[in-house]
Amino acid sequence: MSSVSHHDEHDENDYDFRRIEARWAPVWEELAPFSTSDAPESKPRKYILDMFPYPSGDLHMGHAEVYALGDIVARYWRQRGFTVLHPIGWDSFGLPAENAAIKRGADPREWTYENIEQQKASMKRYAASFDWDRVLHTSDPEYYRWNQWLFLEMYKKGLAYRKDSWVNWDPVDQTVLANEQVLPDGTSDRSGAVVVKKKLTQWYFKITDYADRLLDDLNQLEGSWPAKVLSMQRNWIGRSVGADVDFVIEGHEAPVTVFTTRPDTLFGATFMVVAPDSDLAAELASGSTPEVRAAFQDYLEQAQKKSEIDRQDATRDKTGVFLDRWAINPVSGERIPVWAADYVLADYGHGAIMAVPAHDQRDLDFARTYDLPIRMVVDTTAPMTGTIPVITEEMLNEEPPTIDPAITGEALTGDGRLINSGPLDGLSKSNAIKRAIELLEERGTGRASKTYRLRDWLISRQRYWGTPIPIMYTEDGEEVPLEQDALPLELPWEKGMDLKPKGTSPLGGLEEWVATTTPDGRPARRDTDTMDTFVDSSWYFLRFLDPRDSTKAFDPAQAEKWAPVDQYIGGVEHAILHLLYARFITKVLFDLGYVSFTEPFSALLNQGMVILDGAKMSKSKGNLVYFTEELDRFGVDAVRLTMAFAGPPEDDIDWADVSVTGSQKFLARAWRLSGEVTAPVGADPETGDTALRRVTHKYLSEVPGLIEAFKFNVGVARTMELVNAIRKAIDSGPGAGDPAVREAVEVVAVGLSLYAPHTADDMWQRLGHFDGTKETLVAFAGWRKADPLLLVEDQVTAVVQVDGKVRDRLEVSPKIGNDELEALARASAAVQRAIGDREIAQVIARAPRVVNIATKK
RNA sequence: GCCCCGGUAGCCCAAUUGGCAGAGGCAGGCGACUUAAAAUCGCUUCAGUCUGGGUUCGAGUCCCAGCCGGGGCACCA
């Protein structure tokens, strides 16, 4: 045997992913098939967006998943005849670059743009169908100048402002953090350090102005966004509805307002508590006796020494200090003591509460610690029917169990009948809430009110690698915004610049840059902080519409054409931060008249994580699966297909549970078919084998619904079925020359183009369709219409049950009627045997599927 | 403590409005091809759907209670 000819034959008929990848990568590079710059006006449009990556190192398996899934969606809509905008860029400002630069003593730009080049090469290898003409990097001056523009627009509207406040300080990264960046355990989501509080003057975006809209508009996204994300956002915004109540403080000019969700318990308020770190507490203490002042100072210092973790521990004992001040209940006129205690937070509500120990567990714990009065005002033993209290005879005869919170230590928060509450007596909880608010409003000492967990977005960062804040300060402290034509205010770089975190921005060290003059010629100093990088990503989807536009951030006309994003794909780790900010900025841009929509992402898909052996992959655990290694071993298409096939996209993929080899074998099976087809291009499929055509057309009709429901795993399974059916047709059916076989293999190629672009294009070429032009790539072949005649089965199996158990199966016409089916069922010998001598009670026929005969018991 | 999601074969997962529990894959077994093996092809074993109730002619699917797993929020007034 000639080994040479043997080898040649091998070459032609063996699936060699390396050779196939090497064949197509240069073709795609040359044809730039997914550029949308020449999109015809006539075609419908889709904007499919994958969350853009941060350029730290090379791509990892998580990227491999998101870009595989996003690409399925993009390629699907292209096959459906849409012009698909599927851009990519880099979220390239941020701390990792800066930390790497410090380690290497170099410019963060070098590290950043080297990584971008590496990731870009990997993405191209991965064959993601991006529009490479629209690449953007948020660290380019041409991008971040529009962050500055946005900041100034918001500044003009009072939505960007500076305030002095207690902020979250990351002692490792030496910068402030937004609330959203502090994890529930009080550590930084970046460095992992325990966050401490620091009082600083910082820039904020007034996201709280949008709290109601951010909450209410979530209803529009119901069904299109994962329920989990909607619930997380609702929790995060945390709207509480209740009342503001004004308490006069003896010897204090202004009344103190408290927020409460339970104005019905106003008569049960037996003391007031203010947050020790609030201005109000300091004020009240300073007006008190020297002893109180000293005790308060002492308490405040202790409270501030506590870490965020200790402070949030709900189980720890309540502490506080009496301020020797007295407040007057605006409804009852009662005189109640005022305390300072750190279970009240300075930055929630008004930083002060009315304490109702009988009906609030925290207040009760505090009252029991300091021996303060506890008064029940809601009798929760009175059962309610609607809003009318009902007392049964049984209850009158029974010795009632003690429910007094002062004895049990359990606050009563349930519904009940109001007692000890003057005009509210006898009312139910909900009616008493309404009535109490009316009473307060009549007297002008309170009003209905809402408060939120959401705080304003702190955007200042004391680090280098970000967007400079376009504000300067004159010698007398006046804020002066930059003029638009002074933008971009470029981020300066000096060789040997010290970027080490030291608590103030590194830009402060560049005297030449900091010292400037106002437009009217006064000496001034620039703000040396940079913006939170979440500002960058809060509007990038609009910049993709024309990333080279040097005259504006984006073109409203283009936004009208493409936006909002039809499908957004990314990890659930951004469920709050990025998505909340992007929603906020979109609403701001709407209010400013730049866009006509109020939500940026019409639909959202969260993919799960790629894990290994049940554990998150990490370098420290040493259980990393390397992206490049997987591609080298199994090929791009097999890795992509595995991502799609592993399971529902939102579930985690355990790389130990999947078989990339299996994917590879399947691709080889499918690919080989394209070499076996002998029917000529254009052979009329209608002259082919009907049984195979039924399978093919069922595939054509079912798969679109599956893809649109993100059931990619089922879509792949259906493609496997079709391939199996073709294999059978060739080996033991009508044979490789049948036009239906050609039709089916072509449908496989188009179907596979969503998951395995190299294999699909190679099949398409072997089937004789590719002529070197962009239009003849399989990506543009189009999804064929299923022939409805082939979808109608001429025989279906009807099941006959007796008392719910399957006793016979009948081959019947799909058009059979209930009566006829029932008659057939009754005639069945197997059925009669099952019935025996029992009497038939009822027969349910659901033609053409099922007949159930129920017998009398 | 409050809220949300999920439990189907050894494993990953399917299953229109309630209507034959199994589509697909992995792993395993047997066979064909081969001197042999790999590759390939064919055939094939395996659960009655977490538990207990309920509704129904009929429940993986709907309702109630519970168990287990995952997630979010939580001294938020």
Tab-separated table of N, CA, C and O in Angstrom, chain A residues 260-349:
chain	number	residue	atom	x	y	z
A	260	THR	N	-40.761	56.400	59.813
A	260	THR	CA	-41.256	55.142	60.355
A	260	THR	C	-42.177	54.462	59.356
A	260	THR	O	-42.895	55.128	58.613
A	261	THR	N	-42.099	53.123	59.304
A	261	THR	CA	-43.056	52.383	58.478
A	261	THR	C	-44.300	52.061	59.301
A	261	THR	O	-45.247	51.511	58.783
A	262	ARG	N	-44.249	52.391	60.583
A	262	ARG	CA	-45.369	52.041	61.473
A	262	ARG	C	-45.925	53.260	62.208
A	262	ARG	O	-45.920	53.317	63.452
A	263	PRO	N	-46.459	54.235	61.465
A	263	PRO	CA	-47.036	55.396	62.150
A	263	PRO	C	-48.213	55.012	63.052
A	263	PRO	O	-48.569	55.764	63.951
A	264	ASP	N	-48.786	53.816	62.819
A	264	ASP	CA	-49.883	53.361	63.686
A	264	ASP	C	-49.426	53.173	65.127
A	264	ASP	O	-50.233	53.222	66.045
A	265	THR	N	-48.120	52.973	65.333
A	265	THR	CA	-47.628	52.720	66.689
A	265	THR	C	-47.103	53.981	67.374
A	265	THR	O	-46.391	53.905	68.375
A	266	LEU	N	-47.504	55.118	66.839
A	266	LEU	CA	-47.005	56.406	67.357
A	266	LEU	C	-47.228	56.556	68.868
A	266	LEU	O	-46.393	57.102	69.587
A	267	PHE	N	-48.372	56.025	69.352
A	267	PHE	CA	-48.655	56.154	70.790
A	267	PHE	C	-47.814	55.184	71.626
A	267	PHE	O	-47.798	55.269	72.845
A	268	GLY	N	-47.128	54.297	70.956
A	268	GLY	CA	-46.273	53.355	71.682
A	268	GLY	C	-44.822	53.771	71.690
A	268	GLY	O	-43.955	53.057	72.182
A	269	ALA	N	-44.549	54.949	71.115
A	269	ALA	CA	-43.165	55.438	71.086
A	269	ALA	C	-42.795	55.905	72.479
A	269	ALA	O	-43.368	56.861	72.984
A	270	THR	N	-41.846	55.233	73.119
A	270	THR	CA	-41.503	55.604	74.496
A	270	THR	C	-40.134	56.253	74.619
A	270	THR	O	-39.737	56.675	75.697
A	271	PHE	N	-39.387	56.274	73.543
A	271	PHE	CA	-38.137	57.051	73.530
A	271	PHE	C	-37.745	57.292	72.076
A	271	PHE	O	-38.387	56.771	71.152
A	272	MET	N	-36.714	58.115	71.903
A	272	MET	CA	-36.225	58.418	70.565
A	272	MET	C	-34.748	58.049	70.536
A	272	MET	O	-34.056	58.165	71.539
A	273	VAL	N	-34.298	57.581	69.349
A	273	VAL	CA	-32.881	57.241	69.212
A	273	VAL	C	-32.313	57.952	67.989
A	273	VAL	O	-32.935	57.953	66.924
A	274	VAL	N	-31.147	58.561	68.162
A	274	VAL	CA	-30.464	59.191	67.021
A	274	VAL	C	-29.144	58.453	66.786
A	274	VAL	O	-28.561	57.881	67.708
A	275	ALA	N	-28.712	58.458	65.541
A	275	ALA	CA	-27.443	57.812	65.195
A	275	ALA	C	-26.303	58.600	65.808
A	275	ALA	O	-26.248	59.819	65.673
A	276	PRO	N	-25.371	57.950	66.484
A	276	PRO	CA	-24.303	58.681	67.181
A	276	PRO	C	-23.412	59.472	66.223
A	276	PRO	O	-22.862	60.505	66.593
A	277	ASP	N	-23.248	58.965	64.976
A	277	ASP	CA	-22.358	59.658	64.047
A	277	ASP	C	-23.090	60.695	63.210
A	277	ASP	O	-22.568	61.167	62.208
A	278	SER	N	-24.315	61.045	63.598
A	278	SER	CA	-25.031	62.083	62.852
A	278	SER	C	-24.733	63.463	63.435
A	278	SER	O	-24.368	63.583	64.605
A	279	ASP	N	-24.893	64.474	62.623
A	279	ASP	CA	-24.713	65.851	63.085
A	279	ASP	C	-25.691	66.166	64.210
A	279	ASP	O	-25.370	66.872	65.159
A	280	LEU	N	-26.900	65.606	64.060
A	280	LEU	CA	-27.951	65.853	65.038
A	280	LEU	C	-27.518	65.393	66.439
A	280	LEU	O	-27.708	66.114	67.428
A	281	ALA	N	-26.911	64.207	66.496
A	281	ALA	CA	-26.480	63.682	67.797
A	281	ALA	C	-25.461	64.626	68.439
A	281	ALA	O	-25.548	64.959	69.622
A	282	ALA	N	-24.512	65.058	67.629
A	282	ALA	CA	-23.481	65.958	68.145
A	282	ALA	C	-24.110	67.246	68.664
A	282	ALA	O	-23.752	67.758	69.728
A	283	GLU	N	-25.073	67.746	67.913
A	283	GLU	CA	-25.769	68.977	68.270
A	283	GLU	C	-26.510	68.824	69.594
A	283	GLU	O	-26.424	69.677	70.483
A	284	LEU	N	-27.259	67.721	69.701
A	284	LEU	CA	-28.043	67.491	70.915
A	284	LEU	C	-27.133	67.283	72.115
A	284	LEU	O	-27.416	67.763	73.212
A	285	ALA	N	-26.022	66.596	71.888
A	285	ALA	CA	-25.095	66.345	72.994
A	285	ALA	C	-24.444	67.647	73.444
A	285	ALA	O	-24.282	67.903	74.636
A	286	SER	N	-24.082	68.476	72.473
A	286	SER	CA	-23.367	69.702	72.841
A	286	SER	C	-24.277	70.651	73.623
A	286	SER	O	-23.805	71.476	74.380
A	287	GLY	N	-25.604	70.508	73.460
A	287	GLY	CA	-26.524	71.334	74.232
A	287	GLY	C	-26.862	70.729	75.579
A	287	GLY	O	-27.753	71.200	76.258
A	288	SER	N	-26.191	69.655	75.910
A	288	SER	CA	-26.518	68.954	77.156
A	288	SER	C	-25.454	69.230	78.220
A	288	SER	O	-24.593	70.098	78.029
A	289	THR	N	-25.490	68.469	79.280
A	289	THR	CA	-24.572	68.709	80.407
A	289	THR	C	-23.159	68.239	80.041
A	289	THR	O	-22.983	67.417	79.138
A	290	PRO	N	-22.139	68.748	80.746
A	290	PRO	CA	-20.751	68.325	80.485
A	290	PRO	C	-20.585	66.822	80.639
A	290	PRO	O	-19.842	66.207	79.875
A	291	GLU	N	-21.283	66.214	81.594
A	291	GLU	CA	-21.167	64.762	81.795
A	291	GLU	C	-21.665	64.023	80.558
A	291	GLU	O	-21.051	63.078	80.084
A	292	VAL	N	-22.830	64.480	80.059
A	292	VAL	CA	-23.407	63.847	78.877
A	292	VAL	C	-22.469	64.016	77.686
A	292	VAL	O	-22.229	63.088	76.922
A	293	ARG	N	-21.927	65.237	77.573
A	293	ARG	CA	-21.024	65.492	76.451
A	293	ARG	C	-19.853	64.523	76.472
A	293	ARG	O	-19.481	63.952	75.462
A	294	ALA	N	-19.306	64.324	77.626
A	294	ALA	CA	-18.152	63.431	77.764
A	294	ALA	C	-18.552	61.992	77.451
A	294	ALA	O	-17.868	61.277	76.709
A	295	ALA	N	-19.692	61.583	78.001
A	295	ALA	CA	-20.156	60.215	77.777
A	295	ALA	C	-20.437	59.983	76.298
A	295	ALA	O	-20.128	58.928	75.731
A	296	PHE	N	-21.021	60.992	75.673
A	296	PHE	CA	-21.338	60.875	74.243
A	296	PHE	C	-20.067	60.760	73.408
A	296	PHE	O	-19.957	59.901	72.527
A	297	GLN	N	-19.101	61.639	73.698
A	297	GLN	CA	-17.825	61.612	72.963
A	297	GLN	C	-17.187	60.230	73.053
A	297	GLN	O	-16.732	59.654	72.059
A	298	ASP	N	-17.223	59.722	74.246
A	298	ASP	CA	-16.655	58.414	74.519
A	298	ASP	C	-17.351	57.344	73.684
A	298	ASP	O	-16.725	56.501	73.039
A	299	TYR	N	-18.680	57.408	73.695
A	299	TYR	CA	-19.481	56.423	72.976
A	299	TYR	C	-19.237	56.518	71.470
A	299	TYR	O	-19.067	55.508	70.777
A	300	LEU	N	-19.201	57.739	70.966
A	300	LEU	CA	-18.999	57.955	69.539
A	300	LEU	C	-17.667	57.356	69.100
A	300	LEU	O	-17.590	56.666	68.080
A	301	GLU	N	-16.632	57.593	69.898
A	301	GLU	CA	-15.319	57.062	69.530
A	301	GLU	C	-15.332	55.542	69.486
A	301	GLU	O	-14.801	54.934	68.563
A	302	GLN	N	-15.975	54.961	70.472
A	302	GLN	CA	-16.063	53.496	70.490
A	302	GLN	C	-16.819	52.969	69.281
A	302	GLN	O	-16.418	51.990	68.661
A	303	ALA	N	-17.929	53.627	68.974
A	303	ALA	CA	-18.768	53.183	67.870
A	303	ALA	C	-17.978	53.220	66.565
A	303	ALA	O	-18.094	52.338	65.717
A	304	GLN	N	-17.154	54.269	66.428
A	304	GLN	CA	-16.429	54.399	65.171
A	304	GLN	C	-15.253	53.454	65.049
A	304	GLN	O	-14.768	53.213	63.966
A	305	LYS	N	-14.838	52.938	66.177
A	305	LYS	CA	-13.733	51.981	66.124
A	305	LYS	C	-14.213	50.634	65.605
A	305	LYS	O	-13.432	49.820	65.139
A	306	LYS	N	-15.500	50.417	65.727
A	306	LYS	CA	-16.043	49.117	65.302
A	306	LYS	C	-15.936	48.952	63.788
A	306	LYS	O	-16.179	49.879	63.031
A	307	SER	N	-15.569	47.761	63.380
A	307	SER	CA	-15.510	47.494	61.946
A	307	SER	C	-16.936	47.349	61.432
A	307	SER	O	-17.877	47.160	62.192
A	308	GLU	N	-17.054	47.440	60.131
A	308	GLU	CA	-18.355	47.306	59.496
A	308	GLU	C	-18.973	45.943	59.845
A	308	GLU	O	-20.171	45.814	60.033
A	309	ILE	N	-18.127	44.933	59.939
A	309	ILE	CA	-18.634	43.586	60.235
A	309	ILE	C	-19.256	43.540	61.624
A	309	ILE	O	-20.372	43.073	61.800
A	310	ASP	N	-18.545	44.052	62.625
A	310	ASP	CA	-19.087	44.068	63.983
A	310	ASP	C	-20.361	44.881	64.049
A	310	ASP	O	-21.332	44.498	64.671
A	311	ARG	N	-20.317	46.011	63.370
A	311	ARG	CA	-21.429	46.932	63.464
A	311	ARG	C	-22.715	46.309	62.905
A	311	ARG	O	-23.807	46.578	63.364
A	312	GLN	N	-22.544	45.476	61.866
A	312	GLN	CA	-23.726	44.901	61.232
A	312	GLN	C	-24.210	43.625	61.890
A	312	GLN	O	-25.187	43.042	61.461
A	313	ASP	N	-23.517	43.198	62.935
A	313	ASP	CA	-23.923	41.970	63.591
A	313	ASP	C	-25.199	42.208	64.398
A	313	ASP	O	-25.178	42.798	65.465
A	314	ALA	N	-26.301	41.701	63.883
A	314	ALA	CA	-27.603	41.998	64.488
A	314	ALA	C	-27.765	41.350	65.863
A	314	ALA	O	-28.628	41.730	66.635
A	315	THR	N	-26.935	40.357	66.138
A	315	THR	CA	-27.126	39.630	67.400
A	315	THR	C	-26.385	40.269	68.569
A	315	THR	O	-26.553	39.861	69.701
A	316	ARG	N	-25.551	41.250	68.260
A	316	ARG	CA	-24.761	41.789	69.375
A	316	ARG	C	-25.623	42.686	70.267
A	316	ARG	O	-26.671	43.186	69.848
A	317	ASP	N	-25.183	42.841	71.494
A	317	ASP	CA	-25.974	43.602	72.457
A	317	ASP	C	-26.086	45.056	72.031
A	317	ASP	O	-25.154	45.631	71.487
A	318	LYS	N	-27.264	45.590	72.328
A	318	LYS	CA	-27.490	46.996	72.004
A	318	LYS	C	-26.755	47.890	73.003
A	318	LYS	O	-26.740	47.602	74.212
A	319	THR	N	-26.150	48.937	72.496
A	319	THR	CA	-25.509	49.908	73.375
A	319	THR	C	-25.989	51.294	72.997
A	319	THR	O	-26.479	51.506	71.895
A	320	GLY	N	-25.848	52.227	73.924
A	320	GLY	CA	-26.258	53.595	73.644
A	320	GLY	C	-25.950	54.495	74.819
A	320	GLY	O	-25.436	54.025	75.845
A	321	VAL	N	-26.260	55.753	74.634
A	321	VAL	CA	-26.003	56.701	75.707
A	321	VAL	C	-27.165	57.713	75.753
A	321	VAL	O	-27.640	58.170	74.716
A	322	PHE	N	-27.638	57.971	76.956
A	322	PHE	CA	-28.739	58.925	77.132
A	322	PHE	C	-28.204	60.343	76.980
A	322	PHE	O	-27.185	60.693	77.565
A	323	LEU	N	-28.902	61.152	76.174
A	323	LEU	CA	-28.386	62.499	75.906
A	323	LEU	C	-28.957	63.539	76.852
A	323	LEU	O	-28.642	64.722	76.750
A	324	ASP	N	-29.840	63.104	77.781
A	324	ASP	CA	-30.488	64.018	78.720
A	324	ASP	C	-31.240	65.113	77.981
A	324	ASP	O	-31.226	66.278	78.386
A	325	ARG	N	-31.820	64.714	76.850
A	325	ARG	CA	-32.699	65.640	76.111
A	325	ARG	C	-34.049	64.963	75.987
A	325	ARG	O	-34.156	63.741	76.087
A	326	TRP	N	-35.085	65.789	75.747
A	326	TRP	CA	-36.451	65.242	75.739
A	326	TRP	C	-37.199	65.680	74.488
A	326	TRP	O	-37.103	66.819	74.056
A	327	ALA	N	-37.945	64.738	73.932
A	327	ALA	CA	-38.739	65.029	72.738
A	327	ALA	C	-40.218	64.948	73.084
A	327	ALA	O	-40.605	64.257	74.019
A	328	ILE	N	-41.027	65.681	72.317
A	328	ILE	CA	-42.472	65.691	72.577
A	328	ILE	C	-43.182	64.940	71.456
A	328	ILE	O	-43.035	65.287	70.276
A	329	ASN	N	-43.940	63.906	71.828
A	329	ASN	CA	-44.719	63.165	70.840
A	329	ASN	C	-45.753	64.110	70.225
A	329	ASN	O	-46.573	64.672	70.942
A	330	PRO	N	-45.729	64.292	68.921
A	330	PRO	CA	-46.584	65.312	68.293
A	330	PRO	C	-48.061	64.958	68.359
A	330	PRO	O	-48.903	65.821	68.114
A	331	VAL	N	-48.401	63.737	68.654
A	331	VAL	CA	-49.813	63.365	68.698
A	331	VAL	C	-50.317	63.276	70.132
A	331	VAL	O	-51.366	63.800	70.469
A	332	SER	N	-49.530	62.659	70.998
A	332	SER	CA	-49.999	62.476	72.370
A	332	SER	C	-49.492	63.565	73.303
A	332	SER	O	-49.995	63.712	74.402
A	333	GLY	N	-48.483	64.317	72.869
A	333	GLY	CA	-47.903	65.332	73.729
A	333	GLY	C	-46.994	64.750	74.792
A	333	GLY	O	-46.435	65.468	75.613
A	334	GLU	N	-46.797	63.464	74.772
A	334	GLU	CA	-45.967	62.805	75.775
A	334	GLU	C	-44.505	63.215	75.635
A	334	GLU	O	-43.999	63.439	74.533
A	335	ARG	N	-43.815	63.265	76.776
A	335	ARG	CA	-42.415	63.673	76.831
A	335	ARG	C	-41.573	62.399	76.885
A	335	ARG	O	-41.738	61.566	77.782
A	336	ILE	N	-40.698	62.201	75.880
A	336	ILE	CA	-39.914	60.955	75.846
A	336	ILE	C	-38.410	61.254	75.764
A	336	ILE	O	-37.994	62.261	75.187
A	337	PRO	N	-37.571	60.407	76.388
A	337	PRO	CA	-36.125	60.655	76.415
A	337	PRO	C	-35.473	60.400	75.052
A	337	PRO	O	-35.947	59.573	74.285
A	338	VAL	N	-34.376	61.124	74.809
A	338	VAL	CA	-33.639	60.960	73.551
A	338	VAL	C	-32.295	60.299	73.833
A	338	VAL	O	-31.533	60.755	74.689
A	339	TRP	N	-32.023	59.222	73.120
A	339	TRP	CA	-30.777	58.479	73.262
A	339	TRP	C	-29.992	58.516	71.957
A	339	TRP	O	-30.547	58.768	70.898
A	340	ALA	N	-28.703	58.253	72.075
A	340	ALA	CA	-27.890	58.005	70.882
A	340	ALA	C	-27.475	56.538	70.940
A	340	ALA	O	-27.027	56.076	71.995
A	341	ALA	N	-27.655	55.827	69.824
A	341	ALA	CA	-27.280	54.406	69.799
A	341	ALA	C	-26.899	54.018	68.397
A	341	ALA	O	-27.507	54.495	67.430
A	342	ASP	N	-25.899	53.120	68.295
A	342	ASP	CA	-25.374	52.844	66.954
A	342	ASP	C	-26.186	51.809	66.185
A	342	ASP	O	-25.799	51.412	65.098
A	343	TYR	N	-27.311	51.374	66.772
A	343	TYR	CA	-28.157	50.525	65.924
A	343	TYR	C	-28.996	51.379	64.978
A	343	TYR	O	-29.641	50.848	64.073
A	344	VAL	N	-28.935	52.671	65.174
A	344	VAL	CA	-29.565	53.576	64.221
A	344	VAL	C	-28.476	54.124	63.301
A	344	VAL	O	-27.409	54.530	63.745
A	345	LEU	N	-28.757	54.071	61.999
A	345	LEU	CA	-27.756	54.446	60.999
A	345	LEU	C	-27.932	55.893	60.580
A	345	LEU	O	-29.051	56.342	60.340
A	346	ALA	N	-26.817	56.605	60.486
A	346	ALA	CA	-26.875	58.036	60.179
A	346	ALA	C	-27.376	58.291	58.757
A	346	ALA	O	-28.033	59.283	58.486
A	347	ASP	N	-27.076	57.349	57.847
A	347	ASP	CA	-27.389	57.660	56.454
A	347	ASP	C	-28.610	56.908	55.931
A	347	ASP	O	-28.798	56.750	54.750
A	348	TYR	N	-29.459	56.450	56.836
A	348	TYR	CA	-30.715	55.870	56.381
A	348	TYR	C	-31.845	56.682	56.982
A	348	TYR	O	-31.797	57.038	58.167
A	349	GLY	N	-32.854	56.949	56.185
A	349	GLY	CA	-33.953	57.780	56.673
A	349	GLY	C	-33.399	59.120	57.114
A	349	GLY	O	-32.668	59.767	56.374
